[in-house]
XYZ file of C-alpha atoms in Angstrom:
460
model
C 108.419 69.982 94.033
C 111.370 67.975 92.733
C 110.309 64.629 91.314
C 106.664 65.669 91.574
C 107.083 67.656 88.398
C 107.871 64.425 86.556
C 104.722 62.800 87.920
C 102.593 65.784 86.909
C 103.970 66.032 83.374
C 101.503 63.685 81.628
C 98.553 65.064 83.589
C 99.376 68.658 82.668
C 99.905 67.775 78.997
C 96.512 66.017 78.960
C 94.836 69.151 80.349
C 96.616 71.421 77.854
C 95.629 69.227 74.915
C 97.255 69.011 71.540
C 100.908 68.109 71.195
C 102.968 70.567 73.347
C 106.703 70.356 73.662
C 107.293 67.962 76.607
C 110.626 69.528 77.522
C 109.099 73.011 77.588
C 106.222 71.840 79.837
C 108.712 70.026 82.082
C 110.794 73.210 82.427
C 107.684 75.260 83.286
C 106.743 72.690 85.952
C 110.267 72.829 87.349
C 110.124 76.626 87.611
C 106.688 76.512 89.202
C 107.905 73.928 91.704
C 110.878 76.094 92.572
C 108.623 79.120 93.164
C 106.340 77.062 95.415
C 109.354 75.775 97.360
C 110.599 79.349 97.896
C 107.164 80.663 98.930
C 106.634 77.808 101.400
C 110.229 77.457 102.593
C 109.926 73.685 102.243
C 110.965 71.049 99.701
C 108.123 68.747 98.677
C 110.434 66.014 97.517
C 111.187 62.886 99.540
C 114.969 62.493 99.723
C 115.148 59.714 102.304
C 117.092 60.028 105.575
C 120.278 61.993 105.984
C 122.725 62.932 108.700
C 122.594 66.549 109.910
C 124.893 68.174 112.444
C 124.421 71.583 114.058
C 126.974 74.214 114.961
C 124.749 76.860 116.548
C 127.432 79.035 118.214
C 125.533 79.175 121.478
C 121.941 79.333 120.225
C 119.549 76.807 121.845
C 117.240 76.419 118.820
C 117.620 75.836 115.098
C 115.076 75.687 112.293
C 114.694 72.391 110.396
C 111.662 72.888 108.111
C 111.308 69.423 106.559
C 111.650 67.159 109.602
C 108.932 64.608 110.326
C 108.360 64.007 114.026
C 109.685 60.763 115.364
C 112.304 60.289 112.649
C 115.172 62.091 114.347
C 117.880 60.031 116.038
C 120.611 61.679 118.008
C 121.718 62.906 121.409
C 119.215 62.877 124.246
C 119.651 66.634 124.714
C 118.264 67.288 121.195
C 114.466 67.496 120.985
C 111.930 67.994 118.224
C 109.543 70.785 119.117
C 106.073 69.864 117.785
C 104.612 72.336 115.337
C 101.506 73.946 116.936
C 99.606 73.764 113.633
C 100.687 70.321 112.399
C 102.001 68.025 115.152
C 103.206 65.493 112.559
C 106.132 67.737 111.601
C 108.823 69.785 113.290
C 110.049 73.188 112.215
C 112.197 73.959 115.264
C 114.704 71.696 117.024
C 115.977 72.329 120.551
C 119.696 71.501 120.666
C 120.533 72.435 124.277
C 118.412 72.115 127.446
C 117.078 75.172 129.201
C 119.079 76.332 132.231
C 115.988 77.607 134.073
C 112.262 77.389 133.395
C 109.958 80.389 133.364
C 107.153 80.082 135.991
C 104.631 81.587 133.591
C 104.449 82.975 130.053
C 102.471 85.818 128.526
C 99.781 84.920 125.952
C 100.878 83.728 122.520
C 99.509 86.828 120.728
C 101.482 89.188 122.948
C 104.685 87.145 122.442
C 104.345 87.251 118.667
C 103.584 90.976 118.753
C 106.771 91.497 120.790
C 108.703 89.309 118.322
C 107.813 91.674 115.495
C 109.363 94.540 117.459
C 112.558 92.506 117.865
C 112.659 92.093 114.102
C 112.375 95.873 113.806
C 115.258 96.300 116.285
C 117.442 93.962 114.220
C 116.553 95.829 111.028
C 117.241 99.238 112.621
C 120.706 98.157 113.838
C 121.642 96.697 110.464
C 121.850 93.150 111.829
C 119.834 91.682 108.937
C 122.425 92.772 106.351
C 125.280 90.679 105.019
C 127.720 93.263 106.471
C 126.848 91.998 109.926
C 127.685 88.404 108.953
C 131.111 89.508 107.684
C 131.671 91.506 110.898
C 130.671 88.489 113.007
C 133.113 86.275 111.192
C 135.947 88.781 111.691
C 135.146 89.204 115.411
C 134.491 85.551 116.294
C 136.821 83.575 114.076
C 140.568 83.843 114.484
C 142.551 84.321 111.306
C 144.051 80.874 111.409
C 140.708 79.255 112.096
C 138.852 80.762 109.145
C 140.009 78.003 106.834
C 138.702 75.423 109.274
C 135.316 77.217 109.467
C 135.061 77.295 105.668
C 135.790 73.565 105.466
C 133.026 72.878 107.949
C 130.594 75.083 106.066
C 131.444 73.190 102.874
C 130.115 70.012 104.506
C 126.527 69.637 103.221
C 125.551 67.736 106.386
C 126.586 70.598 108.726
C 124.358 73.564 109.567
C 126.587 76.438 110.631
C 124.415 79.061 112.362
C 125.376 82.699 112.911
C 123.506 84.269 115.874
C 122.050 87.731 115.303
C 119.821 88.512 118.305
C 118.640 86.650 121.372
C 116.141 87.712 124.072
C 114.186 86.235 126.951
C 111.093 88.154 128.001
C 107.741 87.309 129.554
C 108.455 83.596 129.699
C 109.387 83.410 126.004
C 112.638 83.088 124.107
C 113.289 85.106 120.924
C 116.155 84.558 118.544
C 117.156 85.644 115.031
C 119.871 83.817 113.131
C 121.235 83.048 109.676
C 122.914 79.975 108.287
C 126.116 79.959 106.242
C 126.122 77.696 103.226
C 128.690 76.805 100.562
C 126.868 76.823 97.222
C 127.986 74.746 94.277
C 126.210 73.174 91.331
C 125.651 70.105 93.530
C 123.999 71.998 96.396
C 120.466 70.779 97.050
C 117.657 73.294 96.625
C 116.095 73.808 100.043
C 113.479 76.362 99.127
C 115.425 79.153 100.828
C 116.886 82.431 99.654
C 120.656 82.860 99.496
C 122.682 86.099 99.717
C 126.336 86.111 98.622
C 128.623 87.479 101.298
C 130.925 89.066 98.714
C 129.969 91.523 95.973
C 130.954 91.046 92.325
C 134.040 93.276 92.519
C 135.383 91.331 95.514
C 134.760 88.068 93.736
C 136.724 89.232 90.686
C 139.583 90.814 92.588
C 140.089 88.251 95.350
C 138.397 85.205 93.868
C 136.039 85.123 96.832
C 134.635 81.721 97.797
C 131.004 80.834 97.020
C 130.005 81.534 100.609
C 126.350 82.486 101.066
C 124.019 83.279 103.956
C 120.424 82.078 103.938
C 117.523 84.349 104.804
C 117.240 85.411 108.442
C 115.027 83.200 110.613
C 112.975 84.302 113.622
C 112.248 81.626 116.269
C 109.846 82.211 119.182
C 109.692 79.569 121.935
C 107.739 79.228 125.185
C 110.159 78.597 128.066
C 107.819 77.068 130.651
C 108.670 73.400 130.044
C 111.706 71.220 129.363
C 111.852 70.258 126.544
C 110.082 73.192 124.964
C 106.548 72.356 123.813
C 105.580 75.395 121.652
C 107.587 77.168 118.958
C 106.961 79.499 116.038
C 109.422 80.249 113.244
C 109.254 82.753 110.401
C 111.556 83.747 107.543
C 112.576 87.389 107.224
C 112.806 88.823 103.697
C 114.534 92.186 103.512
C 113.875 92.837 99.818
C 111.236 91.972 97.220
C 112.189 88.532 95.975
C 110.233 88.415 92.753
C 108.383 91.332 91.180
C 106.212 89.101 89.012
C 102.704 90.479 88.512
C 101.254 87.469 86.683
C 101.523 84.988 89.556
C 98.030 83.710 90.507
C 98.556 84.531 94.185
C 94.878 84.133 95.234
C 95.060 80.559 93.878
C 98.313 79.818 95.725
C 97.687 81.734 98.954
C 95.573 79.122 100.753
C 98.042 76.325 100.046
C 101.074 78.482 100.902
C 99.584 79.509 104.254
C 98.394 75.981 104.982
C 101.743 74.259 104.414
C 104.412 76.981 104.305
C 106.588 78.762 106.862
C 105.501 82.389 107.478
C 107.412 85.166 105.715
C 107.901 88.580 107.327
C 108.793 91.266 104.763
C 111.023 94.130 105.911
C 112.274 97.360 104.379
C 113.669 100.632 105.676
C 110.193 102.184 105.876
C 108.795 99.412 108.061
C 107.905 100.690 111.545
C 108.216 98.516 114.684
C 104.439 98.454 115.113
C 103.933 97.518 111.458
C 106.318 94.589 111.790
C 104.722 93.539 115.070
C 101.322 93.550 113.363
C 102.690 91.698 110.345
C 104.088 88.879 112.500
C 100.736 88.553 114.271
C 98.818 88.543 110.980
C 101.158 85.945 109.461
C 100.724 83.806 112.557
C 96.945 84.055 112.125
C 97.046 83.235 108.394
C 99.228 80.195 109.130
C 97.025 79.012 111.987
C 99.181 79.790 115.029
C 96.509 82.091 116.533
C 92.775 82.214 115.948
C 90.505 85.006 114.712
C 89.462 85.513 118.357
C 92.964 86.742 119.258
C 92.173 89.989 121.184
C 95.378 91.710 120.102
C 94.694 91.523 116.334
C 92.495 94.639 116.042
C 94.686 96.633 118.406
C 97.794 95.665 116.446
C 96.173 96.899 113.227
C 95.348 100.245 114.901
C 98.911 100.702 116.138
C 100.555 99.617 112.849
C 98.415 101.543 110.376
C 97.125 104.682 112.175
C 96.582 106.614 108.934
C 94.425 103.925 107.342
C 92.518 103.236 110.564
C 91.950 106.960 111.092
C 90.559 107.249 107.599
C 88.190 104.323 108.218
C 87.037 105.958 111.462
C 86.337 109.319 109.770
C 84.495 107.826 106.797
C 82.444 105.301 108.777
C 81.927 107.483 111.902
C 83.148 104.605 114.043
C 82.992 105.423 117.812
C 86.728 104.890 118.403
C 89.942 103.649 116.783
C 89.468 100.085 118.013
C 86.071 99.860 116.303
C 87.575 101.290 113.093
C 90.483 98.834 113.290
C 88.004 95.968 113.690
C 86.307 97.040 110.446
C 89.638 97.104 108.636
C 90.639 93.766 110.201
C 87.617 92.079 108.612
C 89.324 92.479 105.236
C 92.647 91.163 106.588
C 91.347 87.888 108.009
C 92.073 86.074 104.769
C 95.459 85.229 103.193
C 96.592 88.474 101.651
C 99.491 89.805 99.593
C 102.241 87.921 97.833
C 105.231 88.254 100.249
C 107.678 88.128 97.361
C 106.607 91.642 96.338
C 108.049 93.163 99.496
C 106.963 95.276 102.466
C 105.723 98.224 100.374
C 103.231 95.896 98.647
C 101.863 94.902 102.089
C 101.262 98.558 102.954
C 99.456 99.110 99.664
C 97.404 96.007 100.383
C 96.250 97.414 103.729
C 95.459 100.777 102.179
C 93.328 99.041 99.515
C 91.540 97.027 102.197
C 90.766 100.304 104.020
C 89.091 101.691 100.893
C 87.096 98.492 100.488
C 85.971 98.617 104.119
C 84.745 102.197 103.625
C 82.850 101.278 100.435
C 81.226 98.288 102.096
C 80.138 100.424 105.027
C 78.586 103.012 102.686
C 76.698 100.278 100.824
C 75.314 98.846 104.041
C 74.408 102.292 105.334
C 72.526 103.165 102.146
C 71.310 99.670 101.280
C 67.693 100.741 100.830
C 68.725 103.422 98.344
C 71.058 101.358 96.192
C 69.831 100.909 92.588
C 70.045 97.094 92.692
C 67.967 97.081 95.900
C 65.294 99.236 94.260
C 65.187 96.832 91.311
C 65.258 93.755 93.520
C 68.433 92.085 92.181
C 71.920 91.480 93.521
C 74.713 94.001 93.161
C 76.646 91.519 91.062
C 73.785 91.169 88.562
C 73.246 94.917 88.468
C 76.798 95.558 87.346
C 76.646 92.724 84.803
C 73.590 94.354 83.231
C 74.841 97.934 83.462
C 76.772 97.918 80.118
C 73.406 97.475 78.339
C 72.136 100.775 79.720
C 75.185 103.034 80.210
C 78.460 103.925 78.571
C 81.866 104.359 80.170
C 83.363 107.824 80.574
C 86.988 107.965 81.767
C 86.781 104.343 82.842
C 83.547 104.715 84.870
C 79.936 104.203 83.863
C 77.986 107.438 83.445
C 74.753 106.152 84.976
C 71.926 108.250 86.474
C 70.077 105.891 88.850
C 66.845 107.833 88.273
C 67.064 106.907 84.582
C 68.718 103.476 84.832
C 66.408 101.950 87.448
C 63.123 102.151 85.502
C 64.764 101.057 82.263
C 66.481 98.080 83.860
C 63.295 97.105 85.747
C 61.300 97.201 82.513
C 63.979 95.100 80.774
C 63.920 92.505 83.546
C 60.110 92.388 83.557
C 60.113 91.846 79.822
C 62.758 89.148 80.196
C 60.701 87.408 82.852
C 57.559 87.491 80.628
C 59.561 86.051 77.740
C 60.926 83.275 79.900
C 57.497 82.528 81.323
C 55.969 82.343 77.851
C 58.785 80.073 76.661
C 58.254 77.784 79.635
C 54.530 77.557 78.790
C 55.341 76.722 75.150
C 57.787 74.020 76.227
C 55.189 72.541 78.555
C 52.620 72.550 75.721
C 55.004 70.807 73.321
C 55.928 68.206 75.954
C 52.222 67.583 76.435
C 51.880 66.718 72.719
C 54.625 64.106 72.920
C 57.804 66.091 72.320
C 60.880 65.150 74.319
C 62.593 67.933 76.275
C 65.422 68.202 73.720
C 63.089 68.028 70.756
C 60.814 70.730 72.210
C 63.747 73.094 72.729
C 65.069 72.450 69.236
C 61.582 73.077 67.752
C 61.373 76.477 69.495
C 64.792 77.435 68.143
C 63.664 76.764 64.536
C 60.051 77.980 64.480
C 57.950 80.994 65.402
C 56.311 80.820 68.874
C 52.823 81.334 67.375
C 53.151 78.100 65.391
C 53.548 76.030 68.553
C 49.765 75.497 68.882
C 49.754 73.355 65.724
C 53.037 71.562 66.298
C 53.191 67.799 66.683
C 56.190 65.472 66.864
C 57.135 63.573 63.769
C 55.850 60.086 63.459
C 58.538 57.474 63.738
C 59.285 55.455 60.626
C 57.822 51.907 60.697
């Protein structure tokens, strides 16, 4: 958020009220802004124009998350690829022209599903770890040239990219890469995660340089036109970034998915189908595919067979695709906080499976539900339930055969009271009381005295 936190300071203090410590509020805003930058992968702070050079080591594409279309000036071979969701910005830049064009390309959903399997391949081969970056440097940089590479990485205007994987399949290009960055106290915060390429012992023993690698980036591009006209990029997080449990994720989710770069969370337990489904779901949440994407339900069935199988058994769905469609209904909204890691995403899907089963049971037995018998909503039923039942081991011990008649009688009595009060208010208004005066009179007097009540005469 950068300078935005300064602009928000007075507004936040006004909402808090009182006389809070301005420096404390400013620090909280700064931390909040930093979290939002990390979750979105962008920096919401105008820093003017700057010169950026790319050293991609053979890769044709590079991610530039904060580039506005039409503002780039450079070689004719470099092109801004319009973002499919927001054509005013560019997330991917094409730095070299395509050698050959693909005559056709498979559908977007299939390409993204395949991209998730490529992420799984990179994870399985250890290519997403910092060990691979160190190996790549040893294999590709001669001993005498290492100092030159480090000097180039130290340049804040240079983006030094390390290639990890590259594929062409079905008319699409797939690449995974990481950027090297020299981090000092003057390094600008780009809303990205950094991983030090040397552990603490190496730093102490050899005085290792502050050389870091950013998070891995997946780029998917359609290769049927020159320059490329469709691209998708996602960040790959291999560990939980922040285990906070008090973050209001439901409040942030819509904004993060509307303006942020997708995050794919990976751990050792992530299966290829799970990652393929996750990429497709993230693409849907961020607007790259629609809810009518035919592969969504199938991807859920392949990625989470245990959860889908449970939904099928409990709901008696005709097949796995139908059960997956039921589970998918709960996944068509921005879901889990990606900073909590891949295991949290699996728990999220499991919880959604339980909710889908409960919703199905409610619909199947709608005419026998206690709130239906009473004629009220489920929400109101559970708000009233504490008046008629007590909790045992965290659950209300409520016999519907006993609760329903008691709650119905209570609601009928409440309706009669409200109706009588409305009649009394109407009678008082008819004798000259204002609405406010009539309500105040009923608060201070017995209802039976209302027949003889008259408003006070105004003083002459």
